[in-house]
Short mmCIF file of C-alpha atoms in Angstrom, two decimals:
data_model
loop_
_atom_site.label_atom_id
_atom_site.label_comp_id
_atom_site.label_asym_id
_atom_site.label_seq_id
_atom_site.Cartn_x
_atom_site.Cartn_y
_atom_site.Cartn_z
CA MET A 124 0.00 0.00 0.00
CA ALA A 125 1.30 3.46 -0.84
CA PRO A 126 0.81 6.69 1.02
CA THR A 127 -0.14 10.11 -0.13
CA ASP A 128 2.34 12.93 0.20
CA THR A 129 0.83 14.32 3.38
CA MET A 130 3.02 13.30 6.29
CA ALA A 131 3.24 14.76 9.73
CA THR A 132 6.60 15.07 11.39
CA ASN A 133 6.76 13.33 14.75
CA SER A 134 9.05 14.21 17.57
CA THR A 135 11.44 11.68 18.94
CA SER A 136 9.54 11.44 22.20
CA SER A 137 6.10 10.86 20.68
CA GLY A 138 6.87 8.68 17.68
CA ALA A 139 6.33 4.97 17.19
CA SER A 140 8.53 2.59 19.18
CA VAL A 141 11.09 0.28 17.62
CA GLN A 142 8.77 -2.69 18.23
CA LYS A 143 5.78 -1.00 16.59
CA THR A 144 7.92 0.05 13.64
CA PHE A 145 9.09 -3.55 13.26
CA PHE A 146 5.53 -4.87 13.07
CA LEU A 147 4.41 -2.07 10.75
CA LEU A 148 7.17 -3.03 8.32
CA ILE A 149 6.33 -6.74 8.54
CA LYS A 150 2.69 -5.92 7.89
CA SER A 151 3.66 -3.79 4.88
CA PHE A 152 5.78 -6.44 3.17
CA VAL A 153 4.08 -9.76 3.94
CA GLY A 154 0.71 -10.14 2.25
CA GLY A 155 -1.04 -11.93 -0.58
CA GLY A 156 1.92 -11.51 -2.92
CA VAL A 157 3.82 -14.26 -1.10
CA LEU A 158 1.35 -16.90 -2.30
CA PHE A 159 2.08 -16.03 -5.95
CA LEU A 160 5.77 -16.89 -5.45
CA PRO A 161 5.61 -20.71 -5.86
CA ARG A 162 4.33 -20.30 -9.42
CA ALA A 163 6.97 -17.63 -9.98
CA PHE A 164 9.63 -20.11 -8.84
CA HIS A 165 8.18 -22.53 -11.40
CA ASP A 166 8.56 -19.81 -14.06
CA GLY A 167 12.15 -19.00 -13.09
CA GLY A 168 13.51 -22.34 -11.88
CA LEU A 169 14.38 -23.41 -8.35
CA LEU A 170 18.04 -22.37 -8.13
CA PHE A 171 17.70 -19.26 -10.28
CA SER A 172 14.67 -18.01 -8.36
CA SER A 173 16.11 -18.75 -4.91
CA VAL A 174 19.32 -16.85 -5.60
CA LEU A 175 17.66 -13.98 -7.42
CA MET A 176 15.01 -13.57 -4.72
CA LEU A 177 17.78 -12.95 -2.20
CA VAL A 178 19.46 -10.51 -4.61
CA VAL A 179 16.19 -8.63 -5.14
CA ALA A 180 15.68 -8.42 -1.37
CA ALA A 181 19.23 -7.13 -0.84
CA VAL A 182 19.00 -4.52 -3.61
CA SER A 183 15.54 -3.47 -2.37
CA LEU A 184 16.96 -2.95 1.11
CA TYR A 185 19.82 -0.90 -0.31
CA THR A 186 17.53 1.36 -2.37
CA MET A 187 15.17 1.80 0.60
CA LEU A 188 18.09 3.07 2.64
CA LEU A 189 18.99 5.42 -0.22
CA LEU A 190 15.44 6.74 -0.11
CA VAL A 191 15.66 7.26 3.65
CA LYS A 192 18.86 9.29 3.18
CA CYS A 193 17.02 11.44 0.64
CA TYR A 194 14.19 11.90 3.11
CA GLU A 195 16.64 13.16 5.73
CA ARG A 196 17.64 15.91 3.29
CA VAL A 197 14.32 16.76 1.64
CA HIS A 198 11.82 15.57 4.29
CA CYS A 199 8.65 15.07 2.26
CA GLY A 200 6.59 12.32 0.65
CA TYR A 201 7.61 10.23 -2.36
CA GLY A 202 5.78 12.21 -5.04
CA GLU A 203 6.64 15.58 -3.52
CA MET A 204 10.27 14.50 -3.36
CA GLY A 205 10.21 13.89 -7.10
CA ARG A 206 8.75 17.34 -7.71
CA ARG A 207 11.28 19.13 -5.54
CA LEU A 208 14.26 17.34 -7.05
CA PHE A 209 13.28 17.02 -10.72
CA GLY A 210 10.13 19.04 -11.28
CA LYS A 211 6.41 18.46 -11.69
CA TRP A 212 6.89 15.83 -14.39
CA MET A 213 8.73 13.50 -11.99
CA GLU A 214 5.99 13.87 -9.40
CA ARG A 215 3.50 12.74 -12.03
CA VAL A 216 5.67 9.77 -13.01
CA VAL A 217 6.10 8.69 -9.38
CA LEU A 218 2.41 9.06 -8.54
CA GLY A 219 1.50 7.30 -11.79
CA SER A 220 3.67 4.33 -10.83
CA ILE A 221 2.07 4.24 -7.39
CA LEU A 222 -1.42 4.37 -8.91
CA ILE A 223 -0.70 1.54 -11.35
CA SER A 224 0.91 -0.62 -8.68
CA GLN A 225 -1.90 -0.12 -6.17
CA ILE A 226 -4.65 -0.76 -8.72
CA GLY A 227 -2.72 -3.82 -9.86
CA PHE A 228 -2.36 -5.09 -6.28
CA SER A 229 -6.11 -4.63 -5.83
CA CYS A 230 -6.95 -6.54 -9.02
CA ALA A 231 -4.61 -9.44 -8.26
CA SER A 232 -6.01 -9.63 -4.72
CA ALA A 233 -9.60 -9.63 -6.01
CA ILE A 234 -8.78 -12.58 -8.29
CA PHE A 235 -7.11 -14.36 -5.37
CA VAL A 236 -10.23 -13.88 -3.22
CA ALA A 237 -12.57 -14.96 -6.03
CA THR A 238 -10.66 -18.19 -6.61
CA ASN A 239 -10.86 -19.16 -2.95
CA MET A 240 -14.49 -18.09 -2.60
CA ARG A 241 -15.40 -20.33 -5.53
CA ASP A 242 -13.69 -23.32 -3.91
CA LEU A 243 -15.45 -22.68 -0.61
CA PHE A 244 -18.85 -22.43 -2.32
CA ASN A 245 -18.26 -25.56 -4.40
CA ALA A 246 -17.22 -27.52 -1.31
CA ALA A 247 -20.32 -26.37 0.57
CA THR A 248 -22.71 -27.22 -2.30
CA GLY A 249 -20.98 -30.40 -3.51
CA CYS A 250 -20.30 -28.76 -6.91
CA ARG A 251 -24.03 -28.67 -7.71
CA TYR A 252 -23.93 -24.99 -8.71
CA ARG A 253 -20.99 -24.01 -10.88
CA LEU A 254 -20.49 -20.25 -10.77
CA GLY A 255 -17.60 -18.78 -12.75
CA LEU A 256 -14.71 -16.81 -11.27
CA GLY A 257 -16.10 -13.65 -12.83
CA PHE A 258 -19.19 -13.95 -10.65
CA TRP A 259 -17.08 -14.22 -7.50
CA VAL A 260 -15.06 -11.15 -8.48
CA VAL A 261 -18.22 -9.11 -9.00
CA ALA A 262 -19.69 -10.41 -5.71
CA GLN A 263 -16.90 -8.64 -3.83
CA VAL A 264 -18.46 -5.28 -4.73
CA ALA A 265 -20.87 -5.83 -1.82
CA VAL A 266 -17.91 -5.57 0.57
CA LEU A 267 -15.53 -3.29 -1.34
CA LEU A 268 -17.98 -0.49 -2.15
CA PRO A 269 -19.01 0.41 1.42
CA LEU A 270 -15.44 0.04 2.72
CA CYS A 271 -14.07 2.30 -0.02
CA LEU A 272 -16.45 5.02 1.17
CA VAL A 273 -14.58 5.17 4.50
CA ARG A 274 -12.87 8.57 4.74
CA HIS A 275 -10.04 7.89 7.20
CA ILE A 276 -7.46 5.12 7.02
CA LYS A 277 -7.54 4.66 10.80
CA GLY A 278 -10.98 3.12 10.32
CA PHE A 279 -9.24 0.04 8.93
CA SER A 280 -6.87 -0.51 11.86
CA ALA A 281 -8.85 -3.27 13.62
CA ILE A 282 -9.50 -5.08 10.34
CA ALA A 283 -5.82 -4.86 9.40
CA LEU A 284 -4.73 -6.40 12.70
CA LEU A 285 -7.13 -9.33 12.29
CA ALA A 286 -6.01 -9.76 8.69
CA ASP A 287 -2.39 -10.08 9.83
CA VAL A 288 -3.33 -12.96 12.14
CA PHE A 289 -5.14 -14.74 9.29
CA VAL A 290 -2.15 -14.30 6.97
CA VAL A 291 0.21 -15.87 9.52
CA ILE A 292 -2.14 -18.85 9.94
CA GLY A 293 -2.22 -19.30 6.17
CA LEU A 294 1.55 -19.18 5.77
CA VAL A 295 2.10 -21.68 8.57
CA TYR A 296 -0.40 -24.04 6.95
CA VAL A 297 1.31 -23.80 3.55
CA TRP A 298 4.69 -24.52 5.15
CA GLY A 299 3.22 -27.52 6.94
CA VAL A 300 1.66 -29.00 3.80
CA ASP A 301 4.87 -28.43 1.83
CA VAL A 302 7.03 -30.22 4.38
CA SER A 303 4.49 -33.05 4.75
CA THR A 304 4.26 -33.54 0.97
CA LEU A 305 8.03 -33.58 0.57
CA SER A 306 8.50 -36.05 3.42
CA ARG A 307 5.87 -38.44 1.99
CA LEU A 308 6.43 -38.14 -1.76
CA GLY A 309 9.86 -36.62 -2.11
CA MET A 310 10.77 -33.75 -4.40
CA SER A 311 8.76 -33.33 -7.60
CA TYR A 312 10.42 -32.73 -10.94
CA VAL A 313 11.81 -29.19 -10.92
CA ARG A 314 14.07 -27.15 -13.14
CA ASN A 315 16.89 -25.10 -11.70
CA PHE A 316 16.48 -22.57 -14.52
CA ASN A 317 13.56 -22.08 -16.88
CA PRO A 318 14.78 -20.27 -20.01
CA GLU A 319 11.26 -19.96 -21.40
CA SER A 320 9.58 -17.87 -18.71
CA TYR A 321 12.18 -16.62 -16.21
CA SER A 322 11.28 -12.99 -16.96
CA LEU A 323 7.90 -13.59 -15.26
CA PHE A 324 9.76 -14.39 -12.04
CA LEU A 325 11.57 -11.06 -12.12
CA GLY A 326 8.28 -9.17 -12.20
CA THR A 327 6.72 -11.22 -9.42
CA ALA A 328 9.84 -10.81 -7.27
CA ALA A 329 9.54 -7.01 -7.55
CA TYR A 330 5.81 -7.30 -6.79
CA THR A 331 6.47 -9.31 -3.61
CA PHE A 332 7.80 -6.37 -1.58
CA GLU A 333 4.58 -4.45 -2.13
CA GLY A 334 4.93 -2.13 0.87
CA TYR A 335 7.91 -0.22 -0.52
CA ALA A 336 6.11 3.12 -0.75
CA LEU A 337 5.20 2.97 2.94
CA ILE A 338 8.85 3.37 3.97
CA LEU A 339 8.79 7.16 4.25
CA PRO A 340 5.60 7.44 6.35
CA ILE A 341 6.94 4.75 8.70
CA VAL A 342 10.27 6.57 9.08
CA ASP A 343 8.36 9.78 9.69
CA ALA A 344 6.32 8.12 12.45
CA MET A 345 9.28 6.47 14.22
CA GLY A 346 10.38 7.88 17.56
CA GLN A 347 14.02 6.81 17.09
CA PRO A 348 14.68 7.18 13.34
CA ALA A 349 18.41 6.50 13.83
CA LYS A 350 17.50 2.87 14.54
CA PHE A 351 15.38 2.52 11.40
CA PRO A 352 18.13 1.07 9.13
CA ALA A 353 18.79 -1.76 11.61
CA VAL A 354 15.08 -2.50 12.02
CA LEU A 355 14.51 -2.42 8.26
CA SER A 356 17.48 -4.75 7.66
CA LEU A 357 16.08 -7.28 10.12
CA VAL A 358 12.61 -7.09 8.56
CA MET A 359 13.98 -7.57 5.04
CA ALA A 360 16.00 -10.60 6.19
CA ILE A 361 12.82 -12.13 7.65
CA CYS A 362 10.75 -11.30 4.55
CA ALA A 363 13.40 -12.74 2.23
CA THR A 364 13.47 -15.94 4.29
CA ILE A 365 9.68 -16.24 4.12
CA ALA A 366 9.63 -15.56 0.38
CA VAL A 367 12.36 -18.06 -0.50
CA SER A 368 11.03 -20.77 1.81
CA ILE A 369 7.42 -20.51 0.57
CA GLY A 370 8.49 -20.30 -3.07
CA ALA A 371 11.14 -23.02 -3.02
CA LEU A 372 9.34 -25.52 -0.77
CA SER A 373 6.03 -25.26 -2.62
CA TYR A 374 7.65 -25.56 -6.04
CA ALA A 375 9.73 -28.51 -4.85
CA ALA A 376 6.59 -30.17 -3.46
CA PHE A 377 4.28 -29.65 -6.45
CA GLY A 378 6.64 -29.18 -9.41
CA GLU A 379 4.95 -28.66 -12.76
CA LYS A 380 1.53 -28.73 -11.10
CA THR A 381 2.23 -25.61 -9.04
CA GLU A 382 -0.76 -23.28 -9.35
CA ALA A 383 -0.69 -19.49 -9.75
CA ILE A 384 -2.15 -19.31 -6.22
CA VAL A 385 -0.50 -22.01 -4.12
CA LEU A 386 -3.52 -22.51 -1.84
CA LEU A 387 -5.07 -24.36 -4.80
CA ASN A 388 -2.35 -27.00 -4.36
CA MET A 389 -3.41 -27.71 -0.79
CA PRO A 390 -5.46 -30.90 -0.09
CA SER A 391 -8.83 -30.31 -1.76
CA SER A 392 -12.00 -29.87 0.29
CA THR A 393 -10.42 -30.79 3.64
CA ALA A 394 -11.61 -28.86 6.69
CA ALA A 395 -8.12 -27.46 7.28
CA THR A 396 -7.68 -26.22 3.71
CA LEU A 397 -11.16 -24.71 3.53
CA THR A 398 -10.62 -22.95 6.87
CA VAL A 399 -7.32 -21.48 5.72
CA GLN A 400 -8.86 -20.42 2.39
CA LEU A 401 -11.67 -18.69 4.27
CA LEU A 402 -9.33 -16.92 6.67
CA TYR A 403 -6.71 -15.91 4.11
CA SER A 404 -9.21 -14.76 1.48
CA SER A 405 -11.08 -12.78 4.16
CA ALA A 406 -7.81 -11.14 5.17
CA ILE A 407 -7.03 -10.15 1.59
CA LEU A 408 -10.62 -9.04 0.82
CA PHE A 409 -10.68 -6.62 3.74
CA THR A 410 -7.24 -5.20 2.90
CA ILE A 411 -8.15 -4.40 -0.75
CA PRO A 412 -9.75 -1.09 0.38
CA LEU A 413 -6.45 -0.31 2.12
CA MET A 414 -4.65 -0.85 -1.19
CA MET A 415 -7.17 1.40 -2.96
CA PHE A 416 -7.07 4.15 -0.32
CA PRO A 417 -3.91 5.88 -1.72
CA VAL A 418 -5.37 5.69 -5.23
CA ILE A 419 -8.55 7.37 -4.02
CA ARG A 420 -6.60 10.08 -2.19
CA ILE A 421 -4.34 10.87 -5.16
CA PHE A 422 -7.23 11.05 -7.62
CA GLU A 423 -9.44 13.08 -5.30
CA GLN A 424 -6.65 15.60 -4.67
CA ALA A 425 -6.42 16.05 -8.45
CA LEU A 426 -10.16 16.01 -9.24
CA PHE A 427 -11.42 17.92 -6.20
CA PRO A 428 -8.62 20.34 -5.24
CA ARG A 429 -9.41 22.25 -2.06
CA ARG A 430 -12.97 20.94 -2.10
CA SER A 431 -14.17 19.11 0.98
CA GLY A 432 -17.33 17.09 1.32
CA LYS A 433 -17.60 17.66 5.08
CA LEU A 434 -19.90 20.63 4.72
CA ASN A 435 -20.89 20.25 1.07
CA THR A 436 -23.26 17.38 0.32
CA GLY A 437 -22.83 17.83 -3.44
CA VAL A 438 -19.05 17.41 -3.30
CA LYS A 439 -19.41 14.39 -0.99
CA LEU A 440 -21.85 12.79 -3.43
CA GLN A 441 -19.46 13.39 -6.34
CA LYS A 442 -16.61 11.79 -4.40
CA ASN A 443 -18.79 8.80 -3.51
CA ILE A 444 -19.72 8.33 -7.16
CA PHE A 445 -16.04 8.52 -8.13
CA ARG A 446 -15.14 5.89 -5.53
CA ALA A 447 -17.92 3.62 -6.76
CA LEU A 448 -16.66 3.98 -10.34
CA LEU A 449 -13.12 3.16 -9.21
CA VAL A 450 -14.35 -0.06 -7.58
CA ILE A 451 -16.13 -0.95 -10.83
CA VAL A 452 -12.92 -0.33 -12.82
CA VAL A 453 -10.92 -2.60 -10.49
CA VAL A 454 -13.57 -5.31 -10.71
CA GLY A 455 -13.69 -5.01 -14.51
CA ILE A 456 -9.92 -5.38 -14.87
CA SER A 457 -9.99 -8.34 -12.48
CA VAL A 458 -12.78 -10.14 -14.36
CA SER A 459 -10.91 -9.81 -17.66
CA ASN A 460 -7.73 -11.33 -16.18
CA VAL A 461 -8.95 -14.19 -13.97
CA GLU A 462 -7.13 -16.75 -16.11
CA ARG A 463 -3.75 -15.02 -16.19
CA VAL A 464 -3.22 -13.63 -12.73
CA ASP A 465 0.43 -14.76 -12.74
CA LYS A 466 1.11 -12.67 -15.85
CA LEU A 467 -0.83 -9.74 -14.41
CA VAL A 468 1.36 -9.84 -11.31
CA ALA A 469 4.50 -9.93 -13.47
CA VAL A 470 3.38 -6.93 -15.53
CA ILE A 471 2.57 -4.92 -12.39
CA GLY A 472 5.93 -5.85 -10.90
CA GLY A 473 7.91 -4.96 -14.01
CA PHE A 474 6.12 -1.82 -15.13
CA ALA A 475 5.26 -0.18 -11.79
CA CYS A 476 7.11 -1.83 -8.90
CA VAL A 477 10.57 -1.88 -10.50
CA PRO A 478 10.59 1.92 -11.03
CA ILE A 479 9.33 2.54 -7.47
CA SER A 480 11.95 0.20 -6.02
CA PHE A 481 15.01 0.42 -8.29
CA ILE A 482 14.83 3.56 -10.47
CA PHE A 483 13.45 6.48 -8.47
CA PRO A 484 15.48 6.01 -5.23
CA PRO A 485 18.94 6.13 -6.87
CA LEU A 486 17.86 9.05 -9.07
CA PHE A 487 16.66 10.98 -6.02
CA HIS A 488 19.85 10.08 -4.13
CA LEU A 489 21.91 11.28 -7.11
CA LYS A 490 20.19 14.66 -7.00
CA ALA A 491 19.84 15.20 -3.25
CA VAL A 492 22.65 13.36 -1.48
CA ALA A 493 25.45 12.02 -3.72
CA GLU A 494 28.68 13.98 -3.36
CA SER A 495 31.56 11.74 -4.43
CA ARG A 496 32.13 10.61 -7.98
CA TRP A 497 31.67 6.98 -6.92
CA GLU A 498 28.26 7.74 -5.40
CA ARG A 499 27.12 9.44 -8.60
CA VAL A 500 28.37 6.62 -10.82
CA ARG A 501 26.76 4.03 -8.55
CA ASP A 502 23.41 5.82 -8.58
CA ILE A 503 23.42 6.20 -12.36
CA MET A 504 24.34 2.54 -12.88
CA LEU A 505 21.65 1.33 -10.48
CA ALA A 506 18.95 3.50 -12.06
CA GLY A 507 20.08 2.39 -15.52
CA LEU A 508 19.94 -1.26 -14.51
CA GLY A 509 16.46 -0.69 -13.06
CA LEU A 510 15.30 0.82 -16.36
CA VAL A 511 16.63 -2.15 -18.33
CA ILE A 512 14.91 -4.60 -15.96
CA CYS A 513 11.67 -2.61 -16.15
CA LEU A 514 11.59 -2.69 -19.95
CA TYR A 515 12.74 -6.31 -20.25
CA VAL A 516 10.37 -7.74 -17.63
CA THR A 517 7.39 -5.78 -18.92
CA TYR A 518 8.09 -6.85 -22.50
CA GLY A 519 8.54 -10.48 -21.46
CA ALA A 520 5.30 -10.54 -19.47
CA VAL A 521 3.26 -8.79 -22.18
CA SER A 522 4.67 -11.02 -24.92
CA ARG A 523 3.49 -14.10 -22.97
CA TRP A 524 0.10 -12.56 -22.16
CA GLY A 525 -2.09 -14.55 -24.55
CA ALA A 526 -4.80 -16.81 -23.17
CA GLY A 527 -4.04 -18.15 -19.73
CA GLU A 528 -5.02 -21.46 -18.19
CA PRO A 529 -8.07 -21.59 -15.91
CA PRO A 530 -7.11 -21.95 -12.23
CA TYR A 531 -7.45 -25.42 -10.75
CA ASP A 532 -11.02 -26.37 -9.85
CA PHE A 533 -11.44 -29.53 -7.77
CA CYS A 534 -14.95 -29.97 -9.23
CA ASP A 535 -13.33 -30.85 -12.57
CA VAL A 536 -11.40 -33.77 -11.08
#
């Protein structure tokens, strides 16, 4: 989830503690994207993906720290930082990347929820009523629309905490099934490198660390910002371990049969699997409005500048209509991509997440902080590499777009 550019400066005495900062970062980086990784490991190959996932995590950590150094000099939000350093055009590019990534996260999450809701319904009805994935995407409007009308992000705090608990339960269950499957059946056929589709892995790897744009608000809220680099390093080490273990173990357990959403590889229709699907999909469903919140704020600041709906019913109605239309757009994109969610994730990662993570931070550091020749050369090389990866991954994902395969449905067995 990405923030807007409005951030309050906190004093050292009143800011968030080290412990709270730690959990905020964990919450920002560990979400639904982790369950797309096993299929991404299939696309990249076991050895290639394991090594590159660690590299992506290390480079992401490095660029986050570059961004924090920029923040210490400029002290403003991500988009505003781009405007101050490079002009209005860079602010638009940064905010555009954030918009695309957040809308993409919302669409991929809606498809994830729809797939699990369908399985739960089919298990409850014994497959007597076969409703397509598109129906289950559209059904989410009943939850998403009222939640997207919430005006303040603090209204989601209780839901977010409960969602975190459900996510942990789901990850532990996936680990357990992976280890059990490997102990009983041994390792499935896997490839260490997949030359045909490895570019899809690169996009999904960038997508995985989806909380990147929350770094600056979290630093701003921390009571002891000097300790932030150490806390962030620990969090990234934990997140990288989770990502590699989920991706590698699941791919090793299920091999060529690894689904785009690994929960579909869990034992079909068992009480444990259905419970985890219910909990995890509920967690993701109720965090989709959180993902859309920054999109709503950015658009409303552009469409309704200096116009508040607090005392003006007409403005409030216009904003509500806009939010409803945005939900419809997200649902429409999701319905049209239910059979290629893995490619959708790769495109989002390559086109939007790579610039946010690997291009903008070194460019901002080059302009605001870099003093030595080595720092300038390093920043230029890193931004250049990020641009190459962005173009290559996006091209690779789009070129393989085509018609996807329908997600696994146990009613077809």
